[in-house]
Coordinates of N, CA and C in Angstrom, one line a residue:
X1 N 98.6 32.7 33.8 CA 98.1 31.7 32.8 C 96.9 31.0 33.3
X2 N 96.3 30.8 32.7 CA 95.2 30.4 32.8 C 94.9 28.6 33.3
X3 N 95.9 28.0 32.6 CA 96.5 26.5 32.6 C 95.3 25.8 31.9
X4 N 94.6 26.3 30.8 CA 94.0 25.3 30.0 C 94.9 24.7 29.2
X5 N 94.3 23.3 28.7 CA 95.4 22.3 27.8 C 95.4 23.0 26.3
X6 N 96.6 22.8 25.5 CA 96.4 23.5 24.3 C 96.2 22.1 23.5
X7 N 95.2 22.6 22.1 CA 95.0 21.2 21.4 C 96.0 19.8 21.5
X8 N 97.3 20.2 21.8 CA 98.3 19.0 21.5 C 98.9 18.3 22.6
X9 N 97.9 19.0 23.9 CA 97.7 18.2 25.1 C 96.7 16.9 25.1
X10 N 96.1 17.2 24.0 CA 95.0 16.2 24.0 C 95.6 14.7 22.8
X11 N 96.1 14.7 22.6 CA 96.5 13.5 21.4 C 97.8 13.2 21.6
X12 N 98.0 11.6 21.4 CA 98.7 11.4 21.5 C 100.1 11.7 20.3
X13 N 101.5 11.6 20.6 CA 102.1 11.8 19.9 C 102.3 11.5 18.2
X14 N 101.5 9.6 18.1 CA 101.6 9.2 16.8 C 100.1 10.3 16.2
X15 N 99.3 10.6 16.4 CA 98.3 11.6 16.5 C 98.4 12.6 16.0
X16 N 99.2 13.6 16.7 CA 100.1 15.0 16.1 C 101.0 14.6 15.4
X17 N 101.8 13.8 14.6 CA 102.6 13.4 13.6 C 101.6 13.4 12.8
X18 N 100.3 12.8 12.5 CA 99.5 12.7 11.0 C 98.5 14.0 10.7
X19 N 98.5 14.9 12.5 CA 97.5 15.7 11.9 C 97.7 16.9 12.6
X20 N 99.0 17.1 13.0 CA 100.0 18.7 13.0 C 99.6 19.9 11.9
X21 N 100.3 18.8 10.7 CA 100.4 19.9 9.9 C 98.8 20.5 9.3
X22 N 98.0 19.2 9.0 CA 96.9 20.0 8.5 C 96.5 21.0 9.2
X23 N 96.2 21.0 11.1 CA 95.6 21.9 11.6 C 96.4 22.9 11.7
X24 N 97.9 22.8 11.8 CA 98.6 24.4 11.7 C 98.1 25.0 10.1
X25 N 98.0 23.9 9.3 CA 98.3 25.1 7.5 C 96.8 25.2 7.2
X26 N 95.7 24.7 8.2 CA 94.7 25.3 7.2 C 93.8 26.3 8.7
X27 N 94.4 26.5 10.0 CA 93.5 27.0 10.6 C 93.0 28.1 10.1
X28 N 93.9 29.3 10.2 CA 93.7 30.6 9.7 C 92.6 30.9 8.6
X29 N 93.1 30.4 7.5 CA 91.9 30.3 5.9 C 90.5 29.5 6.9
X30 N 90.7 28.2 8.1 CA 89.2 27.5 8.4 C 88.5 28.6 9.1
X31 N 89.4 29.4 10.1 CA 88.7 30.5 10.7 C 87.9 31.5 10.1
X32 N 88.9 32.0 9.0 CA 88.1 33.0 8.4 C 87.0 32.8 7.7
X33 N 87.2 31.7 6.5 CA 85.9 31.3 6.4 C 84.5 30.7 7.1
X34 N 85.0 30.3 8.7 CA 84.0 30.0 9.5 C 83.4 31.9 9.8
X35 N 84.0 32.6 9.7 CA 83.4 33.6 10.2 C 82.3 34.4 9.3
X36 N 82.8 34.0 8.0 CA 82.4 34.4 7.0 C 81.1 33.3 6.8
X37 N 80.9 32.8 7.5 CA 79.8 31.8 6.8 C 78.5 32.5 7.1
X38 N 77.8 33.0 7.6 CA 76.4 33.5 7.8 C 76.4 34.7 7.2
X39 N 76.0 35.2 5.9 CA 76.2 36.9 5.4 C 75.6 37.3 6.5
X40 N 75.6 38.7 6.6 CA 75.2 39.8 7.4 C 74.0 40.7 6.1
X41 N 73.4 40.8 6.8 CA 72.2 41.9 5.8 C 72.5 43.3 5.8
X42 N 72.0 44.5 4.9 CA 72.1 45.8 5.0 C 72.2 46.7 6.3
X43 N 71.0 45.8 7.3 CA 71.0 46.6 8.5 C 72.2 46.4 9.6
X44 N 72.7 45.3 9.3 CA 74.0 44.9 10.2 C 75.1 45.3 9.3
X45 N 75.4 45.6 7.9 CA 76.4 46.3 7.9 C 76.5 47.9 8.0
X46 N 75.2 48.6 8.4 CA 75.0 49.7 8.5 C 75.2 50.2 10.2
X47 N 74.7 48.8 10.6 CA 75.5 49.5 12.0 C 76.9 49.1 12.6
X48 N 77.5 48.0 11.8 CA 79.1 48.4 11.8 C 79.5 49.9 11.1
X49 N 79.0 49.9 10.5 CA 79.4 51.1 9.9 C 79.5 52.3 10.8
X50 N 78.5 52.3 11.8 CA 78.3 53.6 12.6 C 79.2 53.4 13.4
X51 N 79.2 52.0 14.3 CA 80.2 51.8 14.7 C 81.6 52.1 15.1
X52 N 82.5 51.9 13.2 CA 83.4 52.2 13.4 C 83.9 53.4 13.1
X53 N 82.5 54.2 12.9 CA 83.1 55.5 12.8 C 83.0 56.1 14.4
X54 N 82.4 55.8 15.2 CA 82.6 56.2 16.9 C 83.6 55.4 17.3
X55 N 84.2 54.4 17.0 CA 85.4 54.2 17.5 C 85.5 53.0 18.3
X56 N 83.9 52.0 18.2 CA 83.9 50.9 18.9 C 83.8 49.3 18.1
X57 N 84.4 48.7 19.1 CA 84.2 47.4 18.4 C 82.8 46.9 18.2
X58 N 82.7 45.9 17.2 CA 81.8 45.2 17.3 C 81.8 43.5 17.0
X59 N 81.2 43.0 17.3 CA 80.9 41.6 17.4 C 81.5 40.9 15.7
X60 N 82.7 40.6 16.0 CA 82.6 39.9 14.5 C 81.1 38.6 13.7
X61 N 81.2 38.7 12.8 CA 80.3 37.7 11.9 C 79.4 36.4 12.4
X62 N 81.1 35.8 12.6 CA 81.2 34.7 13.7 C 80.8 34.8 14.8
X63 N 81.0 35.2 15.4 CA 80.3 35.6 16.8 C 78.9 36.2 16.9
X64 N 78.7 37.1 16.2 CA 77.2 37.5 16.2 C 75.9 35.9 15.3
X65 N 77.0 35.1 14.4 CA 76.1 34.2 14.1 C 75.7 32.8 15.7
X66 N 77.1 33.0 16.3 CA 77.0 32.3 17.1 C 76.4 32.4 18.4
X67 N 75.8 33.8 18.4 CA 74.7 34.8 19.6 C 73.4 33.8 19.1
X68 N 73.3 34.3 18.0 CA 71.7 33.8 16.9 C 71.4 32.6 17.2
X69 N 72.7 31.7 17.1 CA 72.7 30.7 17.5 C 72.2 30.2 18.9
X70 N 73.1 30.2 19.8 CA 72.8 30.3 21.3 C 71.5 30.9 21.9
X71 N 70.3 32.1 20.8 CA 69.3 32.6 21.6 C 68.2 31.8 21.2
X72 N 68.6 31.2 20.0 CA 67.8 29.9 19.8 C 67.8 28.5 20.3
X73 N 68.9 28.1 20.6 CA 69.0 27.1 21.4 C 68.4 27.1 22.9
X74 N 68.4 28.4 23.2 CA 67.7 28.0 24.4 C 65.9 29.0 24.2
X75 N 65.9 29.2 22.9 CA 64.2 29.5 23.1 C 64.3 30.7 23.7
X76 N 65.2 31.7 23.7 CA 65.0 32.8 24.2 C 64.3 33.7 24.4
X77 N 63.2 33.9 25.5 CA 62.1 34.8 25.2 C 62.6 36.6 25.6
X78 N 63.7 36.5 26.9 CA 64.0 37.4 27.5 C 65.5 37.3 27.6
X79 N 66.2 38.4 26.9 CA 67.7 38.4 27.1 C 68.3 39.8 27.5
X80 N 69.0 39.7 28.6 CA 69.6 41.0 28.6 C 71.4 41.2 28.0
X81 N 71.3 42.2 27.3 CA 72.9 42.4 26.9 C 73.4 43.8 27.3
X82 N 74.9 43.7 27.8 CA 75.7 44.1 28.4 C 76.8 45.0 27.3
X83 N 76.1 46.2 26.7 CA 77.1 46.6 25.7 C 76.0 47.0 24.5
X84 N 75.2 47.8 23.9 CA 74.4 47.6 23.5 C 75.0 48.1 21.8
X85 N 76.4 49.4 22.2 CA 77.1 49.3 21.1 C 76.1 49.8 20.0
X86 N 76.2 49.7 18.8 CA 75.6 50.5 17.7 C 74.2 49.1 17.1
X87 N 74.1 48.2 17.8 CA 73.7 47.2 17.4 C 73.6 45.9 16.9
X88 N 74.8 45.5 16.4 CA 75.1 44.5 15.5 C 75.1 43.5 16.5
X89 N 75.4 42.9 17.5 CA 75.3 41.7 18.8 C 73.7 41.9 18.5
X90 N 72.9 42.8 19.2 CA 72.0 43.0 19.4 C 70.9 42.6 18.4
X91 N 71.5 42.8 16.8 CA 70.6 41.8 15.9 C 70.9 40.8 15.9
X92 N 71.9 40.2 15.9 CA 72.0 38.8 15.8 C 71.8 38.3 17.1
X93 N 70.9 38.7 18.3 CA 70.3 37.7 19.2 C 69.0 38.2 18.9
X94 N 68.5 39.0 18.1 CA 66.9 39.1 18.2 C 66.3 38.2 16.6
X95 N 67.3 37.8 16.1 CA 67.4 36.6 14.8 C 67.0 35.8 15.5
X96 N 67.7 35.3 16.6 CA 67.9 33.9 17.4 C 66.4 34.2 18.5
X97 N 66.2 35.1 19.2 CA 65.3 34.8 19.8 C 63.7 33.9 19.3
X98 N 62.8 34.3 20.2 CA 61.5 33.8 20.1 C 60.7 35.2 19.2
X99 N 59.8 34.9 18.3 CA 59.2 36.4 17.8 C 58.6 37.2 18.3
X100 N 58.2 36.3 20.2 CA 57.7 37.6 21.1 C 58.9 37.6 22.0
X101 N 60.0 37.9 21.6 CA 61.1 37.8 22.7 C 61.7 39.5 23.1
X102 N 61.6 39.7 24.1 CA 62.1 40.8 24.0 C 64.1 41.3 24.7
X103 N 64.5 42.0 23.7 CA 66.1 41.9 24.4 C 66.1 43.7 25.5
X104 N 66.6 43.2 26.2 CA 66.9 44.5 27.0 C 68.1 44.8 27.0
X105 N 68.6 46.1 26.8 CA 70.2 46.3 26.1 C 70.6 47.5 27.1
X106 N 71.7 47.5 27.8 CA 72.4 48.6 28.5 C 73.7 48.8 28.3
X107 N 73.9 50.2 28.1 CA 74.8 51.0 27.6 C 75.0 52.3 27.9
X108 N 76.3 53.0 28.4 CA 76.3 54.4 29.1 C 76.3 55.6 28.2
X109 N 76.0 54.8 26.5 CA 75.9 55.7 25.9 C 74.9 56.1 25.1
X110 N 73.8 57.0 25.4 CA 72.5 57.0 24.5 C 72.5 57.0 23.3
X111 N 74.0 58.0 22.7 CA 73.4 58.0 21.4 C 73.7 57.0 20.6
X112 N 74.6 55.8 21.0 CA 75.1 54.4 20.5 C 73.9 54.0 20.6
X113 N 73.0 53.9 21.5 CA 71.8 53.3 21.5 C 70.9 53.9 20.8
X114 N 70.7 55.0 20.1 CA 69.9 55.7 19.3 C 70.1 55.2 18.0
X115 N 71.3 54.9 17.4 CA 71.8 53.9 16.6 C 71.1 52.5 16.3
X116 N 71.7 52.1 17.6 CA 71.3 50.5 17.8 C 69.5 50.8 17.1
X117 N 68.7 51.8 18.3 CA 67.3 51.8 17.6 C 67.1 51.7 16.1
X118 N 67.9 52.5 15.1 CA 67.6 52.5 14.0 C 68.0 51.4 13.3
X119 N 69.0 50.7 13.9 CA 69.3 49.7 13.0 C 68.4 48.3 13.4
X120 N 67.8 48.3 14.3 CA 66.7 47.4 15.0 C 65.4 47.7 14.0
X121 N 65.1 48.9 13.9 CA 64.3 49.0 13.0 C 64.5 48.8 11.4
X122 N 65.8 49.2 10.8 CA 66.1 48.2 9.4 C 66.1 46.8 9.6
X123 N 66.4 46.2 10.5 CA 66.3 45.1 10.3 C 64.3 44.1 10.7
X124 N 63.8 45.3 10.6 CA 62.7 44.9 10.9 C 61.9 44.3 11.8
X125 N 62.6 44.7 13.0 CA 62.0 44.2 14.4 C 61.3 45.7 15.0
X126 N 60.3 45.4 15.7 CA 59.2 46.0 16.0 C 60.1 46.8 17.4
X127 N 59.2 48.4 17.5 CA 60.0 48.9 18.3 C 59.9 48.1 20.0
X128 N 59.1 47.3 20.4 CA 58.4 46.5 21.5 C 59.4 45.2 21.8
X129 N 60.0 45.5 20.4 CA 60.9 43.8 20.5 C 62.8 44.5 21.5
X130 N 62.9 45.7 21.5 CA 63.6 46.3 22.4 C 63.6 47.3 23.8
X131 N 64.6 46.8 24.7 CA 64.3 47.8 25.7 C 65.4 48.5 25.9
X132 N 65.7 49.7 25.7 CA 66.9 50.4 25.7 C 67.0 50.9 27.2
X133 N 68.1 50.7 28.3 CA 68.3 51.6 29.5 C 69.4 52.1 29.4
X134 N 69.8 53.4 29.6 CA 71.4 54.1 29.2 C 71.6 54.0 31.0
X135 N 72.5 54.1 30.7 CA 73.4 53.8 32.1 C 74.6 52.8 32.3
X136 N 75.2 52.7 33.6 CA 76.6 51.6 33.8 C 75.7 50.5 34.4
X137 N 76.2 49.2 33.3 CA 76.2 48.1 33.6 C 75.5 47.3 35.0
X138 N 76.6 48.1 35.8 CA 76.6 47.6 37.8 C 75.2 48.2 38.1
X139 N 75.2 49.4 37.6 CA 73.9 50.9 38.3 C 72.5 49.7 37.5
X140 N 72.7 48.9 36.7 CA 71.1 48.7 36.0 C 70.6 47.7 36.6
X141 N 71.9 46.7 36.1 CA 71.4 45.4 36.2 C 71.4 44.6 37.8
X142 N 71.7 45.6 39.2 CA 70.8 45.3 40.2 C 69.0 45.1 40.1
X143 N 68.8 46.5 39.3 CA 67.0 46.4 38.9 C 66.5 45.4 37.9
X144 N 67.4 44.5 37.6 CA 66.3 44.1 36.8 C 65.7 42.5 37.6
X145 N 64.9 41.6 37.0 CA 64.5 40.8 37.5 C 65.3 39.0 38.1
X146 N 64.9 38.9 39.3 CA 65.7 37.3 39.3 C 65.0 36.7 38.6
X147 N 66.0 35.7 38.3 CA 65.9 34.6 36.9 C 64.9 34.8 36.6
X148 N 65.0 35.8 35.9 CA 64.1 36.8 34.8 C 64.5 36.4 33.2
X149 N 65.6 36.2 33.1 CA 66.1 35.7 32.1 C 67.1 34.7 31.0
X150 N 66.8 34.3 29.9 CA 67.6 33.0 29.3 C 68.8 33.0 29.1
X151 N 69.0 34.1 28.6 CA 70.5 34.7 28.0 C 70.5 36.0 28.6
X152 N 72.3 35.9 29.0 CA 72.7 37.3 29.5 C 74.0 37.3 28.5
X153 N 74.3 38.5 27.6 CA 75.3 38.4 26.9 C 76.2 39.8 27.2
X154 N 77.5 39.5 27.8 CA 78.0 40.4 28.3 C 79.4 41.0 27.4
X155 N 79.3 41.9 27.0 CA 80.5 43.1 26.1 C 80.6 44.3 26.6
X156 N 80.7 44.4 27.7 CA 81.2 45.8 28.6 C 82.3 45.7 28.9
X157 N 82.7 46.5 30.2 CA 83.8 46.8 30.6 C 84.7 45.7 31.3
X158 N 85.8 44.9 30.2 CA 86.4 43.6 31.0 C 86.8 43.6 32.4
X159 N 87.0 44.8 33.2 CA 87.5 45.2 34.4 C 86.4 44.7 35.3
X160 N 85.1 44.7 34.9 CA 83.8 44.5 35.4 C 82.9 43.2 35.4
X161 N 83.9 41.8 34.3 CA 83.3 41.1 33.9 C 82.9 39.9 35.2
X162 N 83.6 40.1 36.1 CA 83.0 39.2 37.2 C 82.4 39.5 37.9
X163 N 81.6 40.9 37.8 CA 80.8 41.0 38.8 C 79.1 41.3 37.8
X164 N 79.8 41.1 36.4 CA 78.4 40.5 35.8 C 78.3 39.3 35.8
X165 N 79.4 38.4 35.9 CA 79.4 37.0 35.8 C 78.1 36.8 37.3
X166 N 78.7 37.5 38.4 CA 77.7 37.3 39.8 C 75.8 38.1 39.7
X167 N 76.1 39.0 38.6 CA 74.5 39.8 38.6 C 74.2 38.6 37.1
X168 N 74.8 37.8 36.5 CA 73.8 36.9 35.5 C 73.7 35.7 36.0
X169 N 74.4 34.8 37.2 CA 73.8 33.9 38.2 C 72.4 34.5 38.4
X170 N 72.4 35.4 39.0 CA 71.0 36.2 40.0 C 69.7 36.0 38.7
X171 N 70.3 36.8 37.2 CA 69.5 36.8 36.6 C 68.8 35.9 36.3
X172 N 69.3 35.0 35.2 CA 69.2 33.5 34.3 C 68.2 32.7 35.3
X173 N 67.4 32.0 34.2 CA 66.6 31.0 35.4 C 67.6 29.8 34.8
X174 N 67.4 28.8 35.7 CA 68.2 27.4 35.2 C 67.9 27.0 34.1
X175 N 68.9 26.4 33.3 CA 69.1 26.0 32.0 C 69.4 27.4 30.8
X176 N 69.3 28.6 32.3 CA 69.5 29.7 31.3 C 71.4 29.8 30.6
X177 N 71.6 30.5 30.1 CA 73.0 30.9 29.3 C 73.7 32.2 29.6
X178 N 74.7 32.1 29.8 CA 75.9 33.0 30.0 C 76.7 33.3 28.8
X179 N 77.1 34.7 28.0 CA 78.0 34.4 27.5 C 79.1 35.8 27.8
X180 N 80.3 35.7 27.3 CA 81.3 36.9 27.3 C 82.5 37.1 26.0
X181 N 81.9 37.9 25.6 CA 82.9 38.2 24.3 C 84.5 39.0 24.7
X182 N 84.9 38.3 24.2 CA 86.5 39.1 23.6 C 87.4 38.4 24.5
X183 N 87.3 37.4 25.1 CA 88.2 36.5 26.5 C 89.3 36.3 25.9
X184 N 89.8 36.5 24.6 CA 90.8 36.1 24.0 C 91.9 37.1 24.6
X185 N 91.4 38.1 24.3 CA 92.3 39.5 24.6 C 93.1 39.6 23.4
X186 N 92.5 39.3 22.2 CA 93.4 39.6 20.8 C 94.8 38.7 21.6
X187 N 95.2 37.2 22.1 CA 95.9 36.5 22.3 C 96.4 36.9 23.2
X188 N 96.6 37.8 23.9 CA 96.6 38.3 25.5 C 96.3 37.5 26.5
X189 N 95.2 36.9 26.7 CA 95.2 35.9 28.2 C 95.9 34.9 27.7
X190 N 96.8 34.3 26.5 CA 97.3 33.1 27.1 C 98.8 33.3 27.0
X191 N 99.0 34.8 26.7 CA 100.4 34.9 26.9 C 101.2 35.4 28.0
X192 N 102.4 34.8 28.2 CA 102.8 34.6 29.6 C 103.8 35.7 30.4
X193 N 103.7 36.7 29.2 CA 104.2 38.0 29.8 C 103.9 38.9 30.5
X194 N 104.4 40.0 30.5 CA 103.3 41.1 32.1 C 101.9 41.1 31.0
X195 N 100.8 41.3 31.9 CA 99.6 41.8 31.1 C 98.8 43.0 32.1
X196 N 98.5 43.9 31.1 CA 97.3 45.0 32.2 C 96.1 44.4 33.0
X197 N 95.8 45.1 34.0 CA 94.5 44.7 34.7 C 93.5 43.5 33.9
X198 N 93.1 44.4 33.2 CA 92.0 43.9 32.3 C 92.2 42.6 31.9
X199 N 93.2 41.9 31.5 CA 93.8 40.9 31.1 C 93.6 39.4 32.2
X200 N 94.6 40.6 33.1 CA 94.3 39.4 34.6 C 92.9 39.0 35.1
X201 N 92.1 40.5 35.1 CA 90.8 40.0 35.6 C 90.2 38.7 34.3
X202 N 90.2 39.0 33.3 CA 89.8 38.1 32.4 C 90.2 36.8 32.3
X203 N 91.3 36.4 33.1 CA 91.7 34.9 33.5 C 91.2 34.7 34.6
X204 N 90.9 35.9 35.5 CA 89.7 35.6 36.6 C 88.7 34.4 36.3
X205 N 88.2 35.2 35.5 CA 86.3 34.8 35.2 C 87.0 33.6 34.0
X206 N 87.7 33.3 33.8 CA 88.2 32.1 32.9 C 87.8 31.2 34.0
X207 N 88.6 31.2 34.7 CA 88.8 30.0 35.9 C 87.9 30.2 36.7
X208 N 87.0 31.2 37.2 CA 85.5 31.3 38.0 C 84.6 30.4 37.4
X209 N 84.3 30.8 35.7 CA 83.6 30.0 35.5 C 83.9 28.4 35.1
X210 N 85.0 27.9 34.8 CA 85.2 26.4 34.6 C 85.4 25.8 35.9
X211 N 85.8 26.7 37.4 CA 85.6 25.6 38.3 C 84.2 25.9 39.1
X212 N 83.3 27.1 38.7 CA 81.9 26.9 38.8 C 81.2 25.7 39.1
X213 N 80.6 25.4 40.0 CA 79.3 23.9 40.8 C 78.2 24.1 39.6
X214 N 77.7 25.8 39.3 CA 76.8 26.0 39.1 C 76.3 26.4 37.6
X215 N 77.7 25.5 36.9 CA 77.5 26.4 35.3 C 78.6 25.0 34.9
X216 N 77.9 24.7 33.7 CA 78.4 24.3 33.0 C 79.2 25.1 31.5
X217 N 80.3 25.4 31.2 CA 80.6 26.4 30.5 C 81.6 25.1 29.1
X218 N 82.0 26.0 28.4 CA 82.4 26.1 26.4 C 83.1 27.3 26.3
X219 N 84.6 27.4 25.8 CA 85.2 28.3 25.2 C 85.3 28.2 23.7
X220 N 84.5 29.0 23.2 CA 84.0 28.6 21.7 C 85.3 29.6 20.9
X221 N 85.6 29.4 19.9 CA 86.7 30.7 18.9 C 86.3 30.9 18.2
X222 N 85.2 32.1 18.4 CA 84.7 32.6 17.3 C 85.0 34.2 17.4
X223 N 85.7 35.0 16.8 CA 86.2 36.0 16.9 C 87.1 36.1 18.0
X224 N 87.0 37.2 19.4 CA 88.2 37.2 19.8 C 87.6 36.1 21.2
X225 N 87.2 35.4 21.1 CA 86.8 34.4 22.0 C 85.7 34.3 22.8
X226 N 84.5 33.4 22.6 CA 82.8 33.3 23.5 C 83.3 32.6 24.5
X227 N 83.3 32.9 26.0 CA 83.0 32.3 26.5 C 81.6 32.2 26.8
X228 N 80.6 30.9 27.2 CA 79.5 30.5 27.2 C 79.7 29.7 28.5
X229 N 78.2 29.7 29.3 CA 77.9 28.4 30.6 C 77.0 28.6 30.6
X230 N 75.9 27.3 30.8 CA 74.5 27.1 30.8 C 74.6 27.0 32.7
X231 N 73.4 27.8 33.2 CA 73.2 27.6 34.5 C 72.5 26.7 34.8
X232 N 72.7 25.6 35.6 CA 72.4 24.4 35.9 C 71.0 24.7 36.8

């Protein structure tokens, strides 16, 4: 377990007596509709689409509005992401970026990235506004630059997540952003039964980053869970 407090750690008893039931009976319908709130355009449902015909996940609604969000908040000129996937993360941080911002995306699989290109280009970002490297994760992102960049947004291999947690310290200049999708584990890290590898390491980097000196971090719920930390 992780040992974060669940909402009903935080309020007092008279508290959860007046406002129990609303947040149990309307979360689910608040969720969904929160995820639903930013349409998606033709080019982003075109590359779910490719997506789920190869077999990979992609960034729910919510979550990709909340990328857009975050590359804007910090002015993002330079982002690297970790998972490049058929594209749909990847538009919704080049929404969010700066209009000369460029995202650098790595993935072991070219032709997901050949994808990702085309749908970069429906959605009408210039071919200059991407940098595609195929390869593993660990093999790239030693080459690329110190605090080189604002956002590092990580959807790779969860077995792997803390040792991108240690190569986007290196990256990020201060005040840069961290984020990591899926910490939820589809409700897996907070349940208290056996869990696979993957799971455990993912409570790892839970508790790396909240007792972090060097990051201020947010577990946001937006799909299967953002974790976020701004590097101090």
């Amino acid at each position: 377990m992780c040992g974060f407090p669940t909402p009903t750690d935080t309020v007092t008893p008279r508290q959860r007596r007046g406002q129990e039931r609303v947040i149990t009976g309307n979360r689910q319908t608040s969720w969904a509709f929160a995820d639903a709130y930013v349409a998606e355009d033709d080019a982003l449902l075109w590359a779910r689409d490719r997506a789920r015909e190869a077999g990979l996940r992609s960034v729910t609604p919510g979550t990709g509005s909340a990328l857009g969000l975050l590359a804007a908040a910090v002015d993002a000129k330079a982002v690297a992401e970790i998972g490049t996937g058929c594209g749909v993360s990847g538009i919704h941080l080049l929404h969010g970026m700066r209009p000369d911002g460029v995202l650098t995306t790595v993935d072991p699989e070219p032709e997901h990235q050949q994808f990702a290109r085309q749908a970069f280009r429906a959605a009408g970002f210039a071919s200059n506004r991407a940098r595609f490297i195929p390869g593993r994760a660990l093999d790239v992102l030693p080459r690329l630059a110190d605090a080189g960049y604002d956002l590092v947004f990580c959807d790779g291999d969860r077995l792997e997540y803390l040792d991108y947690l240690a190569e986007s310290l290196r990256l990020l200049r201060p005040g840069g952003l961290v984020a990591f999708e899926g910490v939820f584990g589809a409700g897996r890290t907070i349940d208290s039964g056996p869990q696979p590898t993957e799971v455990l390491r993912v409570r790892e980097l839970l508790r790396a980053v909240r007792e972090s000196q060097e990051l201020v971090p947010s577990l946001l719920p937006v799909g299967d869970g953002l974790l976020c930390a701004v590097k101090r």
